[in-house]
Amino acid sequence: MTYRMPAEWEAHDATWLSWPNTGEVCLNECMDDVEKVYAHMIAALREQVNILVDDENEALHVTSVLHKYGFTTD
C-alpha cells in the first residue's frame, strides 16, 4: 500500500490537530495563551477540525476551552 501527503490546496474532508499538552509546550502560565491561539487557528480554518487528545479528561478540557471561545462541539 502506498501513502502520500496531499498538498495543502487539495480537497480534503477535515483538518487534524493535536491539542498541546502543558508539559510539552510551556508551564501552566502560558497555556491560556497557547489555547487561545489554537482556538483562533481553528476558527480561521473554516472547516471541520478533528482534535487529537490524550484521554477523556483532556477531551473534556478541550471542549470547555472551545465553548469559552464560542465553538460548538460534537
CSV table of C-alpha atoms in Angstrom, one decimal:
chain,number,residue,atom,x,y,z
A,1,MET,CA,0.0,0.0,0.0
A,2,THR,CA,1.3,3.5,-0.9
A,3,TYR,CA,0.6,6.6,1.2
A,4,ARG,CA,1.0,10.2,0.2
A,5,MET,CA,0.7,13.5,1.8
A,6,PRO,CA,-1.7,15.7,-0.2
A,7,ALA,CA,-0.8,19.3,-1.0
A,8,GLU,CA,-2.3,21.9,1.3
A,9,TRP,CA,-4.6,23.2,-1.5
A,10,GLU,CA,-6.0,19.8,-2.4
A,11,ALA,CA,-9.6,18.9,-1.4
A,12,HIS,CA,-9.9,17.2,1.9
A,13,ASP,CA,-12.6,16.2,4.4
A,14,ALA,CA,-11.1,17.8,7.5
A,15,THR,CA,-8.0,19.1,9.3
A,16,TRP,CA,-6.5,17.2,12.1
A,17,LEU,CA,-4.7,18.9,15.0
A,18,SER,CA,-3.1,17.6,18.2
A,19,TRP,CA,-4.0,19.6,21.2
A,20,PRO,CA,-0.9,20.7,23.0
A,21,ASN,CA,0.0,19.4,26.5
A,22,THR,CA,1.2,21.7,29.2
A,23,GLY,CA,4.4,19.7,29.8
A,24,GLU,CA,5.3,19.7,26.1
A,25,VAL,CA,4.6,23.4,25.4
A,26,CYS,CA,5.2,25.5,28.4
A,27,LEU,CA,4.5,25.9,32.1
A,28,ASN,CA,0.9,26.4,33.2
A,29,GLU,CA,1.2,30.2,33.0
A,30,CYS,CA,1.3,30.3,29.2
A,31,MET,CA,-1.2,27.6,28.3
A,32,ASP,CA,-4.1,30.1,28.3
A,33,ASP,CA,-2.3,32.0,25.5
A,34,VAL,CA,-1.5,28.8,23.6
A,35,GLU,CA,-5.1,27.6,23.8
A,36,LYS,CA,-6.3,31.0,22.6
A,37,VAL,CA,-4.1,30.7,19.6
A,38,TYR,CA,-5.4,27.2,18.8
A,39,ALA,CA,-9.0,28.5,19.1
A,40,HIS,CA,-8.2,31.3,16.6
A,41,MET,CA,-6.5,28.9,14.3
A,42,ILE,CA,-9.5,26.5,14.4
A,43,ALA,CA,-11.8,29.5,13.6
A,44,ALA,CA,-9.6,30.6,10.7
A,45,LEU,CA,-9.7,27.1,9.1
A,46,ARG,CA,-13.5,27.4,8.5
A,47,GLU,CA,-13.9,23.7,8.0
A,48,GLN,CA,-14.3,20.6,10.1
A,49,VAL,CA,-11.4,20.2,12.5
A,50,ASN,CA,-10.7,16.9,14.4
A,51,ILE,CA,-8.6,17.3,17.5
A,52,LEU,CA,-6.4,14.6,18.9
A,53,VAL,CA,-6.3,14.4,22.7
A,54,ASP,CA,-4.6,12.0,25.1
A,55,ASP,CA,-7.6,11.0,27.2
A,56,GLU,CA,-11.1,11.7,28.3
A,57,ASN,CA,-10.0,14.3,30.8
A,58,GLU,CA,-8.2,16.2,28.1
A,59,ALA,CA,-11.2,15.9,25.8
A,60,LEU,CA,-13.4,17.5,28.5
A,61,HIS,CA,-10.9,20.3,29.0
A,62,VAL,CA,-10.6,21.0,25.2
A,63,THR,CA,-14.4,21.0,24.9
A,64,SER,CA,-14.6,23.6,27.7
A,65,VAL,CA,-11.9,25.8,26.1
A,66,LEU,CA,-13.6,25.7,22.8
A,67,HIS,CA,-17.0,26.5,24.3
A,68,LYS,CA,-15.3,29.5,26.0
A,69,TYR,CA,-14.4,30.8,22.5
A,70,GLY,CA,-17.9,30.2,21.1
A,71,PHE,CA,-17.5,26.9,19.4
A,72,THR,CA,-20.0,24.0,19.4
A,73,THR,CA,-18.5,20.5,19.5
A,74,ASP,CA,-19.6,17.1,18.5
